Amino acid sequence: MPAAKDAPFNALFLCTANSARSILAEAILNREGRGRFRAFSAGSSPRGEVHPYALDFLRNQNHDVADLRSKSWEEFADDGAPEMHFVFTVCDNAAGETCPVWPGQPMTAHWGVPDPAASRGSEAEQRQAFAEAYRQLNNRISAFVNLPLRSLDRMALKTRLDEIGDGE
């Protein structure tokens, strides 16, 4: 955990393509964390661009999207990268992949959410899939930011993070 009492916690959201779910989670935590958290996102095989429906949805929810971009998780394993306190996988593929070694032994959890970028159907149905992914992530992140992080021991915190990922 951060050495300074007021230092923000760093959280990294991982997904294979880093184009939708992890991007949504990054935006949500950066807003909901209100300076207590700094959120980042990355992918094992980044698509190289954020899905336009993800950006549209975030803009419609009044999120700042200016700095959102699809990037590799290697960026966060390099020297000089921010030390992560939490690493969350939000897709089943990323959860099963061999991740880089994250300096500082961050807490990890799997918060799987169906991939809205893989949804099919009409444009309205596809956009609804993004709204549903956002809803699920927002619920989990809301529970996360309200945990008493500095007073829970590592084992209790890990249990709580897993519980958040297991249900709504």
Short mmCIF file of N, CA and C in Angstrom, two decimals:
data_model
loop_
_atom_site.label_atom_id
_atom_site.label_comp_id
_atom_site.label_asym_id
_atom_site.label_seq_id
_atom_site.Cartn_x
_atom_site.Cartn_y
_atom_site.Cartn_z
N MET A 1 0.84 -1.18 0.00
CA MET A 1 0.00 0.00 0.00
C MET A 1 0.89 1.24 0.00
N PRO A 2 0.36 2.37 -0.44
CA PRO A 2 1.19 3.57 -0.51
C PRO A 2 1.81 3.90 0.85
N ALA A 3 3.06 4.34 0.82
CA ALA A 3 3.77 4.67 2.05
C ALA A 3 3.13 5.87 2.75
N ALA A 4 2.84 6.90 2.00
CA ALA A 4 2.23 8.09 2.58
C ALA A 4 0.74 7.87 2.76
N LYS A 5 0.23 8.32 3.91
CA LYS A 5 -1.18 8.10 4.24
C LYS A 5 -2.12 8.68 3.18
N ASP A 6 -1.77 9.81 2.61
CA ASP A 6 -2.65 10.47 1.64
C ASP A 6 -2.32 10.14 0.19
N ALA A 7 -1.30 9.31 -0.04
CA ALA A 7 -0.93 8.97 -1.42
C ALA A 7 -2.03 8.12 -2.04
N PRO A 8 -2.31 8.34 -3.32
CA PRO A 8 -3.36 7.53 -3.97
C PRO A 8 -2.91 6.10 -4.21
N PHE A 9 -3.89 5.22 -4.24
CA PHE A 9 -3.66 3.83 -4.62
C PHE A 9 -3.67 3.77 -6.14
N ASN A 10 -2.76 2.99 -6.74
CA ASN A 10 -2.73 2.78 -8.18
C ASN A 10 -3.40 1.45 -8.51
N ALA A 11 -4.29 1.47 -9.49
CA ALA A 11 -4.99 0.26 -9.91
C ALA A 11 -4.88 0.11 -11.42
N LEU A 12 -4.61 -1.11 -11.85
CA LEU A 12 -4.49 -1.43 -13.27
C LEU A 12 -5.57 -2.43 -13.64
N PHE A 13 -6.34 -2.10 -14.68
CA PHE A 13 -7.37 -2.99 -15.21
C PHE A 13 -6.86 -3.61 -16.50
N LEU A 14 -6.90 -4.93 -16.57
CA LEU A 14 -6.36 -5.66 -17.71
C LEU A 14 -7.44 -6.39 -18.48
N CYS A 15 -7.30 -6.32 -19.80
CA CYS A 15 -8.14 -7.08 -20.71
C CYS A 15 -7.29 -7.36 -21.95
N THR A 16 -7.64 -8.32 -22.71
CA THR A 16 -6.80 -8.70 -23.84
C THR A 16 -6.58 -7.54 -24.81
N ALA A 17 -7.65 -6.94 -25.33
CA ALA A 17 -7.53 -5.93 -26.38
C ALA A 17 -7.40 -4.50 -25.85
N ASN A 18 -7.75 -4.27 -24.59
CA ASN A 18 -7.73 -2.92 -23.99
C ASN A 18 -8.45 -1.93 -24.91
N SER A 19 -9.68 -2.30 -25.28
CA SER A 19 -10.45 -1.40 -26.13
C SER A 19 -11.83 -1.08 -25.56
N ALA A 20 -12.27 -1.84 -24.54
CA ALA A 20 -13.63 -1.61 -24.03
C ALA A 20 -13.69 -1.73 -22.51
N ARG A 21 -13.77 -2.97 -21.97
CA ARG A 21 -14.00 -3.16 -20.54
C ARG A 21 -12.95 -2.50 -19.66
N SER A 22 -11.69 -2.73 -19.94
CA SER A 22 -10.63 -2.15 -19.10
C SER A 22 -10.62 -0.63 -19.22
N ILE A 23 -10.95 -0.12 -20.39
CA ILE A 23 -11.04 1.33 -20.61
C ILE A 23 -12.19 1.90 -19.78
N LEU A 24 -13.35 1.24 -19.81
CA LEU A 24 -14.49 1.69 -19.01
C LEU A 24 -14.12 1.72 -17.53
N ALA A 25 -13.47 0.66 -17.06
CA ALA A 25 -13.09 0.59 -15.65
C ALA A 25 -12.10 1.69 -15.28
N GLU A 26 -11.14 1.96 -16.14
CA GLU A 26 -10.17 3.04 -15.88
C GLU A 26 -10.91 4.37 -15.69
N ALA A 27 -11.82 4.67 -16.60
CA ALA A 27 -12.55 5.94 -16.52
C ALA A 27 -13.41 6.01 -15.26
N ILE A 28 -14.08 4.91 -14.93
CA ILE A 28 -14.95 4.90 -13.76
C ILE A 28 -14.14 5.13 -12.48
N LEU A 29 -13.06 4.37 -12.31
CA LEU A 29 -12.29 4.50 -11.07
C LEU A 29 -11.62 5.87 -10.96
N ASN A 30 -11.15 6.40 -12.08
CA ASN A 30 -10.53 7.73 -12.00
C ASN A 30 -11.53 8.79 -11.54
N ARG A 31 -12.79 8.62 -11.90
CA ARG A 31 -13.80 9.58 -11.44
C ARG A 31 -14.30 9.24 -10.04
N GLU A 32 -14.66 7.99 -9.82
CA GLU A 32 -15.24 7.60 -8.53
C GLU A 32 -14.21 7.59 -7.41
N GLY A 33 -12.94 7.41 -7.75
CA GLY A 33 -11.89 7.38 -6.75
C GLY A 33 -11.55 8.73 -6.16
N ARG A 34 -12.01 9.78 -6.79
CA ARG A 34 -11.87 11.15 -6.29
C ARG A 34 -10.49 11.46 -5.70
N GLY A 35 -9.45 11.15 -6.41
CA GLY A 35 -8.10 11.47 -5.95
C GLY A 35 -7.51 10.44 -5.00
N ARG A 36 -8.32 9.48 -4.51
CA ARG A 36 -7.81 8.41 -3.66
C ARG A 36 -7.19 7.29 -4.49
N PHE A 37 -7.52 7.27 -5.78
CA PHE A 37 -7.04 6.24 -6.68
C PHE A 37 -6.57 6.87 -7.98
N ARG A 38 -5.60 6.20 -8.60
CA ARG A 38 -5.22 6.51 -9.98
C ARG A 38 -5.39 5.21 -10.74
N ALA A 39 -6.22 5.25 -11.74
CA ALA A 39 -6.53 4.05 -12.51
C ALA A 39 -5.84 4.09 -13.87
N PHE A 40 -5.47 2.91 -14.31
CA PHE A 40 -4.82 2.70 -15.60
C PHE A 40 -5.45 1.46 -16.23
N SER A 41 -5.28 1.30 -17.53
CA SER A 41 -5.74 0.08 -18.19
C SER A 41 -4.72 -0.32 -19.23
N ALA A 42 -4.73 -1.61 -19.55
CA ALA A 42 -3.80 -2.13 -20.54
C ALA A 42 -4.30 -3.49 -21.02
N GLY A 43 -3.64 -4.00 -22.06
CA GLY A 43 -4.02 -5.30 -22.61
C GLY A 43 -2.82 -6.13 -22.99
N SER A 44 -3.02 -7.44 -23.04
CA SER A 44 -1.95 -8.34 -23.44
C SER A 44 -1.70 -8.25 -24.95
N SER A 45 -2.75 -8.01 -25.71
CA SER A 45 -2.68 -7.83 -27.17
C SER A 45 -3.55 -6.64 -27.53
N PRO A 46 -3.08 -5.43 -27.19
CA PRO A 46 -3.94 -4.25 -27.38
C PRO A 46 -4.35 -4.05 -28.84
N ARG A 47 -5.59 -3.66 -29.01
CA ARG A 47 -6.14 -3.43 -30.34
C ARG A 47 -5.51 -2.19 -30.97
N GLY A 48 -5.04 -1.26 -30.14
CA GLY A 48 -4.42 -0.05 -30.67
C GLY A 48 -5.37 1.13 -30.75
N GLU A 49 -6.65 0.87 -30.52
CA GLU A 49 -7.64 1.95 -30.49
C GLU A 49 -8.76 1.57 -29.54
N VAL A 50 -9.35 2.58 -28.93
CA VAL A 50 -10.48 2.36 -28.04
C VAL A 50 -11.73 2.21 -28.90
N HIS A 51 -12.58 1.26 -28.53
CA HIS A 51 -13.81 1.03 -29.29
C HIS A 51 -14.64 2.32 -29.28
N PRO A 52 -15.13 2.76 -30.44
CA PRO A 52 -15.89 4.01 -30.49
C PRO A 52 -17.14 4.02 -29.62
N TYR A 53 -17.79 2.86 -29.44
CA TYR A 53 -18.98 2.82 -28.58
C TYR A 53 -18.60 3.03 -27.12
N ALA A 54 -17.41 2.56 -26.73
CA ALA A 54 -16.95 2.79 -25.35
C ALA A 54 -16.74 4.29 -25.14
N LEU A 55 -16.09 4.93 -26.09
CA LEU A 55 -15.86 6.38 -25.97
C LEU A 55 -17.17 7.15 -25.96
N ASP A 56 -18.09 6.79 -26.85
CA ASP A 56 -19.40 7.45 -26.90
C ASP A 56 -20.12 7.31 -25.56
N PHE A 57 -20.13 6.09 -25.02
CA PHE A 57 -20.84 5.87 -23.77
C PHE A 57 -20.21 6.68 -22.64
N LEU A 58 -18.90 6.66 -22.56
CA LEU A 58 -18.22 7.41 -21.50
C LEU A 58 -18.49 8.91 -21.62
N ARG A 59 -18.45 9.43 -22.83
CA ARG A 59 -18.77 10.86 -23.03
C ARG A 59 -20.20 11.15 -22.57
N ASN A 60 -21.12 10.27 -22.90
CA ASN A 60 -22.52 10.46 -22.49
C ASN A 60 -22.70 10.41 -20.99
N GLN A 61 -21.77 9.77 -20.29
CA GLN A 61 -21.80 9.70 -18.83
C GLN A 61 -20.91 10.80 -18.21
N ASN A 62 -20.49 11.73 -19.04
CA ASN A 62 -19.67 12.88 -18.61
C ASN A 62 -18.30 12.50 -18.06
N HIS A 63 -17.71 11.46 -18.63
CA HIS A 63 -16.32 11.10 -18.28
C HIS A 63 -15.38 11.85 -19.21
N ASP A 64 -14.22 12.18 -18.69
CA ASP A 64 -13.16 12.75 -19.50
C ASP A 64 -12.49 11.60 -20.26
N VAL A 65 -12.49 11.66 -21.58
CA VAL A 65 -11.91 10.58 -22.38
C VAL A 65 -10.63 11.00 -23.09
N ALA A 66 -10.16 12.20 -22.81
CA ALA A 66 -9.02 12.76 -23.54
C ALA A 66 -7.77 11.89 -23.46
N ASP A 67 -7.51 11.25 -22.32
CA ASP A 67 -6.27 10.50 -22.16
C ASP A 67 -6.43 8.99 -22.33
N LEU A 68 -7.61 8.55 -22.69
CA LEU A 68 -7.84 7.11 -22.84
C LEU A 68 -7.24 6.62 -24.15
N ARG A 69 -6.48 5.53 -24.05
CA ARG A 69 -5.87 4.93 -25.23
C ARG A 69 -5.63 3.45 -24.99
N SER A 70 -5.60 2.68 -26.05
CA SER A 70 -5.33 1.25 -25.98
C SER A 70 -3.81 1.05 -25.92
N LYS A 71 -3.34 0.30 -24.90
CA LYS A 71 -1.90 0.14 -24.71
C LYS A 71 -1.56 -1.24 -24.15
N SER A 72 -0.32 -1.62 -24.28
CA SER A 72 0.16 -2.92 -23.81
C SER A 72 0.43 -2.90 -22.31
N TRP A 73 0.19 -4.06 -21.70
CA TRP A 73 0.51 -4.17 -20.27
C TRP A 73 2.00 -4.09 -20.02
N GLU A 74 2.82 -4.31 -21.04
CA GLU A 74 4.27 -4.19 -20.88
C GLU A 74 4.67 -2.78 -20.44
N GLU A 75 3.87 -1.80 -20.81
CA GLU A 75 4.11 -0.41 -20.42
C GLU A 75 4.15 -0.25 -18.90
N PHE A 76 3.43 -1.11 -18.19
CA PHE A 76 3.33 -1.02 -16.74
C PHE A 76 4.27 -1.98 -16.02
N ALA A 77 5.00 -2.78 -16.78
CA ALA A 77 5.99 -3.67 -16.20
C ALA A 77 7.40 -3.10 -16.37
N ASP A 78 7.53 -2.03 -17.16
CA ASP A 78 8.84 -1.42 -17.42
C ASP A 78 9.32 -0.61 -16.22
N ASP A 79 10.63 -0.41 -16.18
CA ASP A 79 11.21 0.48 -15.17
C ASP A 79 10.60 1.86 -15.32
N GLY A 80 10.32 2.49 -14.20
CA GLY A 80 9.76 3.83 -14.23
C GLY A 80 8.25 3.87 -14.29
N ALA A 81 7.61 2.71 -14.47
CA ALA A 81 6.14 2.67 -14.48
C ALA A 81 5.63 2.87 -13.05
N PRO A 82 4.43 3.40 -12.92
CA PRO A 82 3.87 3.54 -11.57
C PRO A 82 3.75 2.18 -10.88
N GLU A 83 4.05 2.12 -9.60
CA GLU A 83 3.88 0.88 -8.85
C GLU A 83 2.40 0.65 -8.61
N MET A 84 1.92 -0.53 -8.97
CA MET A 84 0.51 -0.85 -8.81
C MET A 84 0.25 -1.44 -7.43
N HIS A 85 -0.86 -1.04 -6.84
CA HIS A 85 -1.31 -1.61 -5.57
C HIS A 85 -2.38 -2.67 -5.83
N PHE A 86 -3.09 -2.52 -6.95
CA PHE A 86 -4.16 -3.45 -7.33
C PHE A 86 -4.07 -3.71 -8.82
N VAL A 87 -4.29 -4.98 -9.21
CA VAL A 87 -4.38 -5.36 -10.62
C VAL A 87 -5.63 -6.22 -10.76
N PHE A 88 -6.55 -5.77 -11.63
CA PHE A 88 -7.81 -6.47 -11.85
C PHE A 88 -7.88 -6.93 -13.30
N THR A 89 -8.20 -8.20 -13.51
CA THR A 89 -8.51 -8.68 -14.85
C THR A 89 -10.02 -8.56 -15.02
N VAL A 90 -10.44 -8.04 -16.16
CA VAL A 90 -11.88 -7.87 -16.40
C VAL A 90 -12.38 -8.72 -17.56
N CYS A 91 -11.48 -9.55 -18.10
CA CYS A 91 -11.92 -10.51 -19.11
C CYS A 91 -11.30 -11.86 -18.79
N ASP A 92 -12.00 -12.92 -19.17
CA ASP A 92 -11.54 -14.27 -18.83
C ASP A 92 -10.24 -14.62 -19.54
N ASN A 93 -10.03 -14.13 -20.76
CA ASN A 93 -8.78 -14.42 -21.46
C ASN A 93 -7.59 -13.86 -20.70
N ALA A 94 -7.67 -12.59 -20.29
CA ALA A 94 -6.55 -11.98 -19.56
C ALA A 94 -6.31 -12.68 -18.24
N ALA A 95 -7.38 -13.15 -17.60
CA ALA A 95 -7.23 -13.84 -16.32
C ALA A 95 -6.43 -15.13 -16.48
N GLY A 96 -6.53 -15.76 -17.64
CA GLY A 96 -5.84 -17.02 -17.86
C GLY A 96 -4.45 -16.88 -18.44
N GLU A 97 -4.07 -15.68 -18.82
CA GLU A 97 -2.76 -15.46 -19.43
C GLU A 97 -1.69 -15.26 -18.37
N THR A 98 -0.46 -15.53 -18.75
CA THR A 98 0.66 -15.29 -17.86
C THR A 98 0.98 -13.81 -17.92
N CYS A 99 0.74 -13.14 -16.81
CA CYS A 99 0.96 -11.69 -16.75
C CYS A 99 2.42 -11.39 -16.46
N PRO A 100 2.85 -10.18 -16.78
CA PRO A 100 4.18 -9.76 -16.36
C PRO A 100 4.26 -9.77 -14.83
N VAL A 101 5.45 -9.71 -14.31
CA VAL A 101 5.64 -9.57 -12.88
C VAL A 101 5.45 -8.11 -12.53
N TRP A 102 4.51 -7.83 -11.65
CA TRP A 102 4.24 -6.45 -11.27
C TRP A 102 5.07 -6.11 -10.04
N PRO A 103 5.90 -5.07 -10.12
CA PRO A 103 6.68 -4.67 -8.95
C PRO A 103 5.77 -4.35 -7.76
N GLY A 104 6.23 -4.67 -6.56
CA GLY A 104 5.51 -4.29 -5.35
C GLY A 104 4.45 -5.28 -4.90
N GLN A 105 4.29 -6.42 -5.57
CA GLN A 105 3.31 -7.43 -5.20
C GLN A 105 1.90 -6.85 -5.00
N PRO A 106 1.29 -6.33 -6.05
CA PRO A 106 -0.07 -5.77 -5.90
C PRO A 106 -1.09 -6.86 -5.60
N MET A 107 -2.19 -6.44 -4.98
CA MET A 107 -3.33 -7.33 -4.78
C MET A 107 -3.96 -7.56 -6.15
N THR A 108 -4.39 -8.78 -6.40
CA THR A 108 -5.00 -9.09 -7.69
C THR A 108 -6.38 -9.70 -7.48
N ALA A 109 -7.24 -9.49 -8.46
CA ALA A 109 -8.57 -10.10 -8.45
C ALA A 109 -9.08 -10.17 -9.88
N HIS A 110 -9.98 -11.13 -10.10
CA HIS A 110 -10.62 -11.26 -11.40
C HIS A 110 -12.06 -10.78 -11.29
N TRP A 111 -12.39 -9.76 -12.07
CA TRP A 111 -13.74 -9.20 -12.11
C TRP A 111 -14.29 -9.35 -13.53
N GLY A 112 -14.48 -10.56 -13.98
CA GLY A 112 -14.91 -10.82 -15.35
C GLY A 112 -16.24 -10.18 -15.71
N VAL A 113 -16.26 -9.60 -16.90
CA VAL A 113 -17.44 -8.94 -17.46
C VAL A 113 -17.53 -9.36 -18.92
N PRO A 114 -18.72 -9.70 -19.43
CA PRO A 114 -18.84 -10.04 -20.85
C PRO A 114 -18.32 -8.90 -21.75
N ASP A 115 -17.70 -9.28 -22.83
CA ASP A 115 -17.08 -8.31 -23.74
C ASP A 115 -18.13 -7.60 -24.60
N PRO A 116 -18.37 -6.32 -24.36
CA PRO A 116 -19.36 -5.61 -25.18
C PRO A 116 -18.89 -5.46 -26.62
N ALA A 117 -17.58 -5.44 -26.86
CA ALA A 117 -17.07 -5.29 -28.22
C ALA A 117 -17.37 -6.53 -29.06
N ALA A 118 -17.66 -7.65 -28.41
CA ALA A 118 -17.97 -8.89 -29.13
C ALA A 118 -19.48 -9.06 -29.34
N SER A 119 -20.27 -8.11 -28.86
CA SER A 119 -21.72 -8.25 -28.99
C SER A 119 -22.13 -8.12 -30.46
N ARG A 120 -23.21 -8.79 -30.79
CA ARG A 120 -23.75 -8.77 -32.15
C ARG A 120 -25.19 -8.29 -32.09
N GLY A 121 -25.73 -8.00 -33.22
CA GLY A 121 -27.10 -7.53 -33.29
C GLY A 121 -27.13 -6.11 -33.84
N SER A 122 -28.24 -5.45 -33.59
CA SER A 122 -28.41 -4.09 -34.08
C SER A 122 -27.45 -3.15 -33.34
N GLU A 123 -27.31 -1.95 -33.88
CA GLU A 123 -26.46 -0.96 -33.21
C GLU A 123 -26.97 -0.71 -31.79
N ALA A 124 -28.27 -0.62 -31.62
CA ALA A 124 -28.85 -0.38 -30.29
C ALA A 124 -28.50 -1.52 -29.34
N GLU A 125 -28.55 -2.76 -29.81
CA GLU A 125 -28.20 -3.91 -28.97
C GLU A 125 -26.72 -3.90 -28.60
N GLN A 126 -25.89 -3.52 -29.56
CA GLN A 126 -24.45 -3.45 -29.28
C GLN A 126 -24.16 -2.35 -28.26
N ARG A 127 -24.79 -1.21 -28.43
CA ARG A 127 -24.58 -0.11 -27.47
C ARG A 127 -25.11 -0.48 -26.09
N GLN A 128 -26.19 -1.25 -26.05
CA GLN A 128 -26.72 -1.72 -24.77
C GLN A 128 -25.71 -2.62 -24.06
N ALA A 129 -24.95 -3.40 -24.82
CA ALA A 129 -23.92 -4.25 -24.22
C ALA A 129 -22.86 -3.40 -23.52
N PHE A 130 -22.54 -2.25 -24.08
CA PHE A 130 -21.58 -1.34 -23.43
C PHE A 130 -22.17 -0.75 -22.16
N ALA A 131 -23.45 -0.41 -22.21
CA ALA A 131 -24.13 0.11 -21.02
C ALA A 131 -24.15 -0.94 -19.91
N GLU A 132 -24.38 -2.19 -20.26
CA GLU A 132 -24.40 -3.25 -19.26
C GLU A 132 -23.01 -3.51 -18.67
N ALA A 133 -21.99 -3.51 -19.50
CA ALA A 133 -20.63 -3.68 -18.99
C ALA A 133 -20.27 -2.53 -18.05
N TYR A 134 -20.65 -1.33 -18.43
CA TYR A 134 -20.40 -0.16 -17.58
C TYR A 134 -21.11 -0.32 -16.24
N ARG A 135 -22.37 -0.76 -16.28
CA ARG A 135 -23.15 -0.92 -15.05
C ARG A 135 -22.47 -1.92 -14.11
N GLN A 136 -22.05 -3.05 -14.65
CA GLN A 136 -21.40 -4.07 -13.82
C GLN A 136 -20.10 -3.55 -13.23
N LEU A 137 -19.29 -2.91 -14.05
CA LEU A 137 -18.02 -2.38 -13.56
C LEU A 137 -18.24 -1.26 -12.56
N ASN A 138 -19.20 -0.40 -12.82
CA ASN A 138 -19.48 0.70 -11.91
C ASN A 138 -19.91 0.17 -10.53
N ASN A 139 -20.74 -0.87 -10.51
CA ASN A 139 -21.16 -1.47 -9.24
C ASN A 139 -19.96 -2.02 -8.47
N ARG A 140 -19.08 -2.73 -9.16
CA ARG A 140 -17.91 -3.32 -8.51
C ARG A 140 -16.95 -2.24 -8.02
N ILE A 141 -16.73 -1.25 -8.85
CA ILE A 141 -15.79 -0.19 -8.47
C ILE A 141 -16.36 0.63 -7.32
N SER A 142 -17.66 0.84 -7.30
CA SER A 142 -18.29 1.55 -6.18
C SER A 142 -18.06 0.79 -4.88
N ALA A 143 -18.22 -0.53 -4.90
CA ALA A 143 -17.96 -1.34 -3.71
C ALA A 143 -16.48 -1.26 -3.33
N PHE A 144 -15.62 -1.31 -4.31
CA PHE A 144 -14.17 -1.25 -4.07
C PHE A 144 -13.75 0.06 -3.41
N VAL A 145 -14.18 1.18 -3.95
CA VAL A 145 -13.73 2.48 -3.41
C VAL A 145 -14.28 2.73 -2.00
N ASN A 146 -15.30 1.98 -1.60
CA ASN A 146 -15.87 2.15 -0.27
C ASN A 146 -15.31 1.16 0.75
N LEU A 147 -14.36 0.32 0.34
CA LEU A 147 -13.70 -0.57 1.30
C LEU A 147 -12.77 0.23 2.21
N PRO A 148 -12.64 -0.17 3.46
CA PRO A 148 -11.67 0.48 4.36
C PRO A 148 -10.26 -0.07 4.10
N LEU A 149 -9.68 0.31 2.96
CA LEU A 149 -8.45 -0.30 2.48
C LEU A 149 -7.30 -0.24 3.47
N ARG A 150 -7.15 0.85 4.17
CA ARG A 150 -6.01 0.99 5.07
C ARG A 150 -6.17 0.22 6.38
N SER A 151 -7.38 -0.25 6.66
CA SER A 151 -7.58 -0.97 7.92
C SER A 151 -7.75 -2.48 7.74
N LEU A 152 -7.85 -2.96 6.51
CA LEU A 152 -7.97 -4.40 6.26
C LEU A 152 -6.60 -5.03 6.10
N ASP A 153 -6.40 -6.21 6.69
CA ASP A 153 -5.14 -6.91 6.44
C ASP A 153 -5.20 -7.51 5.02
N ARG A 154 -4.07 -7.97 4.52
CA ARG A 154 -4.00 -8.44 3.12
C ARG A 154 -4.97 -9.59 2.84
N MET A 155 -5.09 -10.51 3.79
CA MET A 155 -5.96 -11.66 3.58
C MET A 155 -7.43 -11.22 3.51
N ALA A 156 -7.83 -10.36 4.41
CA ALA A 156 -9.22 -9.87 4.41
C ALA A 156 -9.50 -9.06 3.17
N LEU A 157 -8.53 -8.25 2.75
CA LEU A 157 -8.70 -7.44 1.55
C LEU A 157 -8.83 -8.33 0.32
N LYS A 158 -8.00 -9.34 0.21
CA LYS A 158 -8.08 -10.26 -0.93
C LYS A 158 -9.45 -10.93 -0.98
N THR A 159 -9.95 -11.34 0.18
CA THR A 159 -11.27 -11.96 0.25
C THR A 159 -12.35 -11.00 -0.24
N ARG A 160 -12.28 -9.76 0.20
CA ARG A 160 -13.28 -8.76 -0.20
C ARG A 160 -13.20 -8.49 -1.71
N LEU A 161 -11.99 -8.37 -2.25
CA LEU A 161 -11.84 -8.13 -3.69
C LEU A 161 -12.42 -9.28 -4.50
N ASP A 162 -12.18 -10.51 -4.05
CA ASP A 162 -12.74 -11.68 -4.75
C ASP A 162 -14.26 -11.68 -4.66
N GLU A 163 -14.81 -11.33 -3.49
CA GLU A 163 -16.26 -11.28 -3.33
C GLU A 163 -16.88 -10.24 -4.27
N ILE A 164 -16.23 -9.11 -4.43
CA ILE A 164 -16.73 -8.07 -5.34
C ILE A 164 -16.80 -8.63 -6.76
N GLY A 165 -15.79 -9.38 -7.15
CA GLY A 165 -15.76 -9.95 -8.49
C GLY A 165 -16.74 -11.08 -8.71
N ASP A 166 -17.16 -11.72 -7.62
CA ASP A 166 -18.06 -12.87 -7.73
C ASP A 166 -19.52 -12.50 -7.94
N GLY A 167 -19.91 -11.29 -7.60
CA GLY A 167 -21.32 -10.98 -7.71
C GLY A 167 -21.58 -9.52 -7.90
N GLU A 168 -22.84 -9.22 -8.08
CA GLU A 168 -23.27 -7.84 -8.29
C GLU A 168 -23.46 -7.15 -6.97
#
